[in-house]
PDB file of C-alpha atoms in Angstrom:
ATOM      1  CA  UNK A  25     -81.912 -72.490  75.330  1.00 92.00           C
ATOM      2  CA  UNK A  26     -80.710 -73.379  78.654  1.00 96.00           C
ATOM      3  CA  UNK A  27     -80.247 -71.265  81.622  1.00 97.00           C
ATOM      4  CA  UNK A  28     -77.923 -73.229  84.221  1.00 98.00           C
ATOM      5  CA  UNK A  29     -77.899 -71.666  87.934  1.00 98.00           C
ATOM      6  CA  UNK A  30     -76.015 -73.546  90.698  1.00 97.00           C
ATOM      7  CA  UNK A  31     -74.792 -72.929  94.567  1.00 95.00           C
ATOM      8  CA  UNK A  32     -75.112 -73.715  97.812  1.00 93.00           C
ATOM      9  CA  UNK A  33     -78.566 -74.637  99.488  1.00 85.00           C
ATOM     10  CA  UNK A  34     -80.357 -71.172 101.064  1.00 86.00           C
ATOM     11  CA  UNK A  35     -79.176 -69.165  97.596  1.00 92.00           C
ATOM     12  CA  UNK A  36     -82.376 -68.560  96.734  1.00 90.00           C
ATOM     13  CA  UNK A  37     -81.583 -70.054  93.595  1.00 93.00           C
ATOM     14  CA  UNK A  38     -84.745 -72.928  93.336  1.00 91.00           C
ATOM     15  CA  UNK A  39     -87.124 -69.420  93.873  1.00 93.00           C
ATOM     16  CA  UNK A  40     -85.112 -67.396  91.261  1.00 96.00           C
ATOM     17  CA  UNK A  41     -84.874 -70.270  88.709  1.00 96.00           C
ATOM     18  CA  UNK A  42     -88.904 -70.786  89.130  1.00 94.00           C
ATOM     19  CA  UNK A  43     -89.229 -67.040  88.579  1.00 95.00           C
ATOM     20  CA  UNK A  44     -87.183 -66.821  85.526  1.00 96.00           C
ATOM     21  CA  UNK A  45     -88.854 -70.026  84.503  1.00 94.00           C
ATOM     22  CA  UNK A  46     -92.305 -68.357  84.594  1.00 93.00           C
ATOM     23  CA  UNK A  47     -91.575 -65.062  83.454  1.00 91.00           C
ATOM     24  CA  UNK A  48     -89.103 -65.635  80.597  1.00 92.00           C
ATOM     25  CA  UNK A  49     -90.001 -66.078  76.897  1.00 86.00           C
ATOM     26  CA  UNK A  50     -87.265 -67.746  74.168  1.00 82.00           C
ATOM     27  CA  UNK A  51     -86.247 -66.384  70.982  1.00 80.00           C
ATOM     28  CA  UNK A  52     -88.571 -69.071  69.365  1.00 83.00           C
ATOM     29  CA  UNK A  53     -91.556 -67.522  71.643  1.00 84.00           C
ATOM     30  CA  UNK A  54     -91.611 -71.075  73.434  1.00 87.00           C
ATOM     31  CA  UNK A  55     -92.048 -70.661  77.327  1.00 90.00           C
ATOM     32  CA  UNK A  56     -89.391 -72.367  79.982  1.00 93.00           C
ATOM     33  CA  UNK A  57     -89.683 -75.359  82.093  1.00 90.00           C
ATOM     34  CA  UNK A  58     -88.087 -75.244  85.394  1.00 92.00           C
ATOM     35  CA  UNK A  59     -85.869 -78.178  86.700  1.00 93.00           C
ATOM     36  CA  UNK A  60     -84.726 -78.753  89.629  1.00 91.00           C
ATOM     37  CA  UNK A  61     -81.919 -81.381  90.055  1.00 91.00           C
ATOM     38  CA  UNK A  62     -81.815 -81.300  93.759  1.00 90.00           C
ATOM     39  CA  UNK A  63     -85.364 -82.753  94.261  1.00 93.00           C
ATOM     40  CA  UNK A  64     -84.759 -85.361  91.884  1.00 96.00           C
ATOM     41  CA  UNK A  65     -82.109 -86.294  94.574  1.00 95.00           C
ATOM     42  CA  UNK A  66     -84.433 -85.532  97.390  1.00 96.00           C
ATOM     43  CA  UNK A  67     -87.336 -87.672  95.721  1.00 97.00           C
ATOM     44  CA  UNK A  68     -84.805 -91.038  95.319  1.00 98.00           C
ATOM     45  CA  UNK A  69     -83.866 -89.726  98.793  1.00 98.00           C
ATOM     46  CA  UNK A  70     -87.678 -90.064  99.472  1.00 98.00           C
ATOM     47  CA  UNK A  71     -88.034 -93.008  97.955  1.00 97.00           C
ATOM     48  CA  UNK A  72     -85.074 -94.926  99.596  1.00 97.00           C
ATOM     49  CA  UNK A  73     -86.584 -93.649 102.973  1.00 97.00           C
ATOM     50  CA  UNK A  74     -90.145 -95.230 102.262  1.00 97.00           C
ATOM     51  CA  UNK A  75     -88.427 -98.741 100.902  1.00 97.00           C
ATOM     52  CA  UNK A  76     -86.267 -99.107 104.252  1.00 97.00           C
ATOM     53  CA  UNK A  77     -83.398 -98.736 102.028  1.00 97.00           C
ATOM     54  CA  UNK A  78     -79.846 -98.048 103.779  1.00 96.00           C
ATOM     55  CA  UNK A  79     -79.206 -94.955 102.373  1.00 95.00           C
ATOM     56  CA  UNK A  80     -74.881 -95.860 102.660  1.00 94.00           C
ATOM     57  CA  UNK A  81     -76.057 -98.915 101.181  1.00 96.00           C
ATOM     58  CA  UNK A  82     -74.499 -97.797  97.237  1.00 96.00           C
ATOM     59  CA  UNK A  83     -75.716-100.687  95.481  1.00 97.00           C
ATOM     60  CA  UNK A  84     -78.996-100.232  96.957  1.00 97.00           C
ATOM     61  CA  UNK A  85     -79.707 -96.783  96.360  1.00 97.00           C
ATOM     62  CA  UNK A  86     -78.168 -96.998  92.946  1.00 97.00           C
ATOM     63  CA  UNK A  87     -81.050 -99.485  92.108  1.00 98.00           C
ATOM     64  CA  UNK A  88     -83.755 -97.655  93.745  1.00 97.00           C
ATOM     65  CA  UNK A  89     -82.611 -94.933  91.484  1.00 97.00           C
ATOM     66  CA  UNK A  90     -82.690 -96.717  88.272  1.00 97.00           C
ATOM     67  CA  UNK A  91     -86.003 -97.923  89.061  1.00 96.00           C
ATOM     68  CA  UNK A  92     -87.735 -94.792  90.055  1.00 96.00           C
ATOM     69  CA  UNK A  93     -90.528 -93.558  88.243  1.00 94.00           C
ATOM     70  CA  UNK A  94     -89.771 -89.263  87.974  1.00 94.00           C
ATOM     71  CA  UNK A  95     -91.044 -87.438  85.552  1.00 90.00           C
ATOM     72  CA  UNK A  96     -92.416 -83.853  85.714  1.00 85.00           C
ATOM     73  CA  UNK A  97     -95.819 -83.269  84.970  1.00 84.00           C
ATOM     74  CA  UNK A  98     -97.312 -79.836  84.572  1.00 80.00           C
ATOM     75  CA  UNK A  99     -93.960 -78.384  86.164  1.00 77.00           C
ATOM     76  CA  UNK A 100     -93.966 -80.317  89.070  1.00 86.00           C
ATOM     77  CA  UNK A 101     -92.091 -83.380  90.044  1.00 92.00           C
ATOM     78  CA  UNK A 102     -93.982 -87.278  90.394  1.00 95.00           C
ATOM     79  CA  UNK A 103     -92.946 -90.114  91.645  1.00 96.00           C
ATOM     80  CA  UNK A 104     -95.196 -92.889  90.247  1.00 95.00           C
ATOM     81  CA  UNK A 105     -98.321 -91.250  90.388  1.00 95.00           C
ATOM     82  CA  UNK A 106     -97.820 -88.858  93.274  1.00 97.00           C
ATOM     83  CA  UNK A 107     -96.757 -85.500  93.279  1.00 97.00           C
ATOM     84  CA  UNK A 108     -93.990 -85.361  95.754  1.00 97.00           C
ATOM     85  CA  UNK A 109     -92.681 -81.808  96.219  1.00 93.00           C
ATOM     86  CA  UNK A 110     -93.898 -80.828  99.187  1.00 93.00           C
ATOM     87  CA  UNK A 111     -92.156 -83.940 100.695  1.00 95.00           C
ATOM     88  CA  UNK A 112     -88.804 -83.067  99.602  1.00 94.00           C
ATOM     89  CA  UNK A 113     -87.742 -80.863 102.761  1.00 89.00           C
ATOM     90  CA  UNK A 114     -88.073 -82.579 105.947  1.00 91.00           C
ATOM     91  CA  UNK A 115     -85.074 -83.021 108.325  1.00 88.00           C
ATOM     92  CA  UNK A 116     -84.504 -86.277 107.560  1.00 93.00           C
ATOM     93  CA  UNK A 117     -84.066 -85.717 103.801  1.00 94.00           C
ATOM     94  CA  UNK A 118     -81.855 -83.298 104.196  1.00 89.00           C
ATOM     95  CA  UNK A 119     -80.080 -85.350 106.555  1.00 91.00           C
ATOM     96  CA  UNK A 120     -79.478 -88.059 103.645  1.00 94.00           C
ATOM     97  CA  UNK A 121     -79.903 -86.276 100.265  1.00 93.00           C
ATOM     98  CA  UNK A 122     -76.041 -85.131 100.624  1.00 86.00           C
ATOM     99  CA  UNK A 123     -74.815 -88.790 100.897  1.00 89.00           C
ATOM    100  CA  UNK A 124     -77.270 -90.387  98.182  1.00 94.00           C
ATOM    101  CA  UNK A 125     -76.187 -87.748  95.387  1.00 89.00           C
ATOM    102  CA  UNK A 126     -72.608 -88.166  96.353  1.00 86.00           C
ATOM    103  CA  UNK A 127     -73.085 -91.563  94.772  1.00 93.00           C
ATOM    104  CA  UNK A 128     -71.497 -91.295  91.212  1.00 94.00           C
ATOM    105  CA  UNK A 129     -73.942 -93.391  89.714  1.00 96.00           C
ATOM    106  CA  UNK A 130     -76.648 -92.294  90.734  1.00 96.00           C
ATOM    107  CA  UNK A 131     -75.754 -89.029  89.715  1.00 94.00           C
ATOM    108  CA  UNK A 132     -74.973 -90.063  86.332  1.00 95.00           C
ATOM    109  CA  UNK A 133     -78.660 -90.890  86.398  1.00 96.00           C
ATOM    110  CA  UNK A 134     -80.601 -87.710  87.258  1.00 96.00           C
ATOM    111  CA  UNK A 135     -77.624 -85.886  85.125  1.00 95.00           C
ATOM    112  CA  UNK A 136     -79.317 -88.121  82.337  1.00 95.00           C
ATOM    113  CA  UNK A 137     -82.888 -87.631  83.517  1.00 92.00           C
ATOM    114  CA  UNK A 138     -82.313 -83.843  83.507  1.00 94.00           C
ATOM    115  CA  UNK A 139     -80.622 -83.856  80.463  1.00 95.00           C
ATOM    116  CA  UNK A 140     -83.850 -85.885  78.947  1.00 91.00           C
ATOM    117  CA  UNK A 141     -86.189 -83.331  80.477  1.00 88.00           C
ATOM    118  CA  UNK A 142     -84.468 -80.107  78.569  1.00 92.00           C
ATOM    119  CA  UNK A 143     -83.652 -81.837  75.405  1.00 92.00           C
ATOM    120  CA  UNK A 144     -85.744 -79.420  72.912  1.00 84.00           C
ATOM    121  CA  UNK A 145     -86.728 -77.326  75.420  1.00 87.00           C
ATOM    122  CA  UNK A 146     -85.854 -73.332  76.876  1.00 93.00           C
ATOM    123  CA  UNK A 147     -85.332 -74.928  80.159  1.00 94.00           C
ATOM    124  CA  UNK A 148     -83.932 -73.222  83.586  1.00 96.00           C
ATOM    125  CA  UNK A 149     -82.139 -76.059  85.698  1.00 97.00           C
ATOM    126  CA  UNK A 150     -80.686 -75.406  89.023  1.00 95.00           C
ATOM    127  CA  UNK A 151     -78.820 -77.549  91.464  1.00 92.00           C
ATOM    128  CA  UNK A 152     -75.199 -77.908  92.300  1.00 91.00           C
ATOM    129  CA  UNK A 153     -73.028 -79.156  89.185  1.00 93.00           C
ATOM    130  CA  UNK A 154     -75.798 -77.652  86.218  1.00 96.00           C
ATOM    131  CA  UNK A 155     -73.007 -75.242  85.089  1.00 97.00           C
ATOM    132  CA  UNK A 156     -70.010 -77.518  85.570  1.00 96.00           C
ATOM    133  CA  UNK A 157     -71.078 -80.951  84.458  1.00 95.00           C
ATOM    134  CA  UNK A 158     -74.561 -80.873  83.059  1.00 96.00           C
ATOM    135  CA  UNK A 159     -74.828 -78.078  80.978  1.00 97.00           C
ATOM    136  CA  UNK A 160     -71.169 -76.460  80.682  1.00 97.00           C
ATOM    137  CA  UNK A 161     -72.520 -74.859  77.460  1.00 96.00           C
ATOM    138  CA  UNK A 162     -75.100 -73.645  78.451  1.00 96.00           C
ATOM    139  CA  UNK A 163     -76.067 -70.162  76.755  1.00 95.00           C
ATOM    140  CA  UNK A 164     -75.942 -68.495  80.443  1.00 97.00           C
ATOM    141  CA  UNK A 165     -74.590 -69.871  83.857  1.00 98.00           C
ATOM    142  CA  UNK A 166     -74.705 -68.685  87.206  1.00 98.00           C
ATOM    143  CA  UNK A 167     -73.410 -68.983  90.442  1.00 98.00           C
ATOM    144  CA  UNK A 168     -75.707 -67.687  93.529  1.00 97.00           C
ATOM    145  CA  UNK A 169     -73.948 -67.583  96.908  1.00 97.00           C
ATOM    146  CA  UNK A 170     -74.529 -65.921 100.392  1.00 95.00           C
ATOM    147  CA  UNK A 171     -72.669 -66.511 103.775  1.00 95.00           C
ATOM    148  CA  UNK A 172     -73.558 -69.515 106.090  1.00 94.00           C
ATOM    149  CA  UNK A 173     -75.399 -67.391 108.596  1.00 93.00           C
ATOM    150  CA  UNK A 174     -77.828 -65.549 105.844  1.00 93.00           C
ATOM    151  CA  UNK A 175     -78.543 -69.083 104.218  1.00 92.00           C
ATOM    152  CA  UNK A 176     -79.155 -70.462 108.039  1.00 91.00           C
ATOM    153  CA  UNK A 177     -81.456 -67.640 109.164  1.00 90.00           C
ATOM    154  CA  UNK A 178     -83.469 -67.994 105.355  1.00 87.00           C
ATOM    155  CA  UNK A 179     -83.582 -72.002 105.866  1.00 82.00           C
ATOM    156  CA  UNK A 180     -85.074 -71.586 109.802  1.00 82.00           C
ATOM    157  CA  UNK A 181     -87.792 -68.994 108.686  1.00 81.00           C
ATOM    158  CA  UNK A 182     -89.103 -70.736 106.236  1.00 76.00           C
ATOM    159  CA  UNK A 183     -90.531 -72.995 109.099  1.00 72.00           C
ATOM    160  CA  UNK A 184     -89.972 -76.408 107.483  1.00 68.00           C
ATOM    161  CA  UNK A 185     -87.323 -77.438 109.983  1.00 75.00           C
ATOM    162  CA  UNK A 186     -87.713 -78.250 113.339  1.00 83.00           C
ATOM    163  CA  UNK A 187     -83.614 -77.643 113.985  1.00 87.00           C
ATOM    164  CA  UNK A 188     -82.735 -74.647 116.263  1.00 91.00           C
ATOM    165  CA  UNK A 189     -81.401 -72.008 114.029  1.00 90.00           C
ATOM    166  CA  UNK A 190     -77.906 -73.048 115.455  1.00 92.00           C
ATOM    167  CA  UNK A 191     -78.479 -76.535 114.634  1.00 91.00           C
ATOM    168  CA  UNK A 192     -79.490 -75.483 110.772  1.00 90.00           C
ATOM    169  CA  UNK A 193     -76.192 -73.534 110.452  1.00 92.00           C
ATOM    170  CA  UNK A 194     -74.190 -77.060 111.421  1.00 92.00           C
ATOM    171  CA  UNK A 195     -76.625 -78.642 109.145  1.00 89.00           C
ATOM    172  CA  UNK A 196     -75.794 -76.377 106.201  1.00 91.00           C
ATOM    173  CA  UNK A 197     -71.899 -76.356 106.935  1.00 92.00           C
ATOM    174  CA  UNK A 198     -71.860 -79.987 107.284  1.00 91.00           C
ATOM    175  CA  UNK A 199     -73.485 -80.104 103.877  1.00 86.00           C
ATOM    176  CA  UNK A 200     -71.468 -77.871 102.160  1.00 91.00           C
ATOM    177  CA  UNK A 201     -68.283 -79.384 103.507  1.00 91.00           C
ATOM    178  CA  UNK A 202     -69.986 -82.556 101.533  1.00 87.00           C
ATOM    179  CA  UNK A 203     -71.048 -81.155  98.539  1.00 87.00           C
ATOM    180  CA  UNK A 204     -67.775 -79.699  97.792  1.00 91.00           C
ATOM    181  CA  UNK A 205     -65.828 -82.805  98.881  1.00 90.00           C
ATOM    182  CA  UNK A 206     -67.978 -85.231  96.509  1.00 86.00           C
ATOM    183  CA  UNK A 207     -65.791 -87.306  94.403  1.00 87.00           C
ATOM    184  CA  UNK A 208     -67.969 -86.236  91.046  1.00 86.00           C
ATOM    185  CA  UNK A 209     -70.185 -83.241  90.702  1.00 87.00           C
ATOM    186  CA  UNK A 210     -68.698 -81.280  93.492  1.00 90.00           C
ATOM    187  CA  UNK A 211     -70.178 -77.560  94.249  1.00 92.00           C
ATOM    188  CA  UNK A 212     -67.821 -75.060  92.463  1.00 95.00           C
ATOM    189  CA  UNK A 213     -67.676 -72.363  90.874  1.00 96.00           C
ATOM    190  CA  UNK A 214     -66.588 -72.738  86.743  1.00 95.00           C
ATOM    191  CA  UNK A 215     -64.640 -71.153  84.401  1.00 94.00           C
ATOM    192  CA  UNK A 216     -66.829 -68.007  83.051  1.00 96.00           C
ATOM    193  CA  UNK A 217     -69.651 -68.930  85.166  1.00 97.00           C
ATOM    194  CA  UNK A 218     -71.608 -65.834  86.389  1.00 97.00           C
ATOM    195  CA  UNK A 219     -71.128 -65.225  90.918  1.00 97.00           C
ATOM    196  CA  UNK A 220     -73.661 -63.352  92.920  1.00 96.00           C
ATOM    197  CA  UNK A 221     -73.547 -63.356  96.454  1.00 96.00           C
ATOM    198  CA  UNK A 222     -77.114 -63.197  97.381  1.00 95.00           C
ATOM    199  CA  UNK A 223     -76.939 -62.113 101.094  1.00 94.00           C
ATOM    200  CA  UNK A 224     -78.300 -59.268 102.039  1.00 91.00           C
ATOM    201  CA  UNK A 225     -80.783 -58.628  98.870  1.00 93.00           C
ATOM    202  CA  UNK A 226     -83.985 -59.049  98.436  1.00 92.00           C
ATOM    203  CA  UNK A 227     -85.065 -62.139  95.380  1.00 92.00           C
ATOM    204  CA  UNK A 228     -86.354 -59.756  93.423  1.00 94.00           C
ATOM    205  CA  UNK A 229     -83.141 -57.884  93.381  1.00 96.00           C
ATOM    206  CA  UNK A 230     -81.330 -61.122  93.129  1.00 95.00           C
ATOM    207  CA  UNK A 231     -83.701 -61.665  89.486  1.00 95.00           C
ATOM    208  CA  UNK A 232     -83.781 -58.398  88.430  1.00 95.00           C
ATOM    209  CA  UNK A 233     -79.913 -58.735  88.168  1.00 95.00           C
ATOM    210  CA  UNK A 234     -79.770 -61.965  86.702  1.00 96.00           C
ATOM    211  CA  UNK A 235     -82.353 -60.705  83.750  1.00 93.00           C
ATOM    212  CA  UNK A 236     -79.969 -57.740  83.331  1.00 92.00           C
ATOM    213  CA  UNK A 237     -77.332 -60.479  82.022  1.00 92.00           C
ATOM    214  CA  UNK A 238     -80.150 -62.675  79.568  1.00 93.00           C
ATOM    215  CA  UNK A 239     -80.389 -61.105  76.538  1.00 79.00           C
ATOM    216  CA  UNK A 240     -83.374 -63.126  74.674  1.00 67.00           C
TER     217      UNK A 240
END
């Protein structure tokens, strides 16, 4: 079974997908995994970074990404032999990871990696196309949105940015305006997808209403 949650960055949805992830149980009694596409992104982004690689260099990054080692190990994301994930959101990644996974191919790569990771699995995968392009069948998809401001105040108290809390709301706007402008995999909302805008509620009123809708 797959459980496919997507939006905007400063949902909540990476918390709520890890939470469902740990607490849920399939029909088959078989735990989930939690996947995140968007560090996938962030760790090529990484990676690129580290190798001096242009990151509007296409040809470039599209190698790096073929060539990187990611796999997830006891739920949490490697790159060769390091685990990487408290790397994954500094300024400067998140000043590139927007351009790198607008890159078609290179998407069509993690869309394969993440598709490799759930194959046989319950899985819970969040990013920004899971419900549209990844998984459109999957058995539930969701949508988890709340207003620029909410998203900017979440992203400066979580004290990983060194951006004014004026700055992070241009840095989330300009990101959005990216995301949904990408020429494949673009942030939107699908047919018979499930919305929630998250602002103003609490995560564990944000899961306690998505486990109303999974019926396992």
């Amino acid at each position: 079974m797959v459980i496919a949650i997507d939006g905007p960055a400063g949902t909540g949805k990476s918390t709520i997908a890890m939470m469902l992830a740990e607490k849920l149980q399939g029909k088959d009694n078989k735990p989930f995994t939690y996947i995140n596409s968007g560090n996938l992104y962030r760790a090529i982004t990484l990676g690129c970074l580290r190798m001096g690689i242009d990151c509007s260099d296409h040809e470039k990054v599209l190698e790096y990404a073929r060539s990187a080692l990611l796999e997830y190990r006891e739920g949490s994301l490697h790159l060769g032999e390091e685990m990487i994930e408290d790397l994954l959101h500094s300024d400067e990644i998140d000043r590139y990871v927007s351009p790198v996974s607008a890159v078609v191919p290179v998407r069509h790569v993690v869309n394969d990696l993440v598709r490799k990771i759930a194959a046989g699995l319950n899985a819970v995968v969040e990013g920004r196309d899971m419900t549209t392009v990844v998984f459109p069948n999957a058995e539930y998809r969701f949508y988890l949105d709340a207003s620029i401001k909410e998203r900017a105040k979440r992203r400066h108290t979580q004290g990983v940015s060194r951006l004014s809390l004026e700055e992070t709301e241009k840095a989330i706007e300009e990101r959005d305006s990216i995301d949904r402008n990408k020429p494949e995999g673009s942030l939107y909302i699908g047919e018979d997808v499930i919305y929630m805008d998250t602002s103003g509620l609490t995560l564990n009123q944000v899961y306690a209403t998505l486990l109303e809708r999974i019926q396992l």
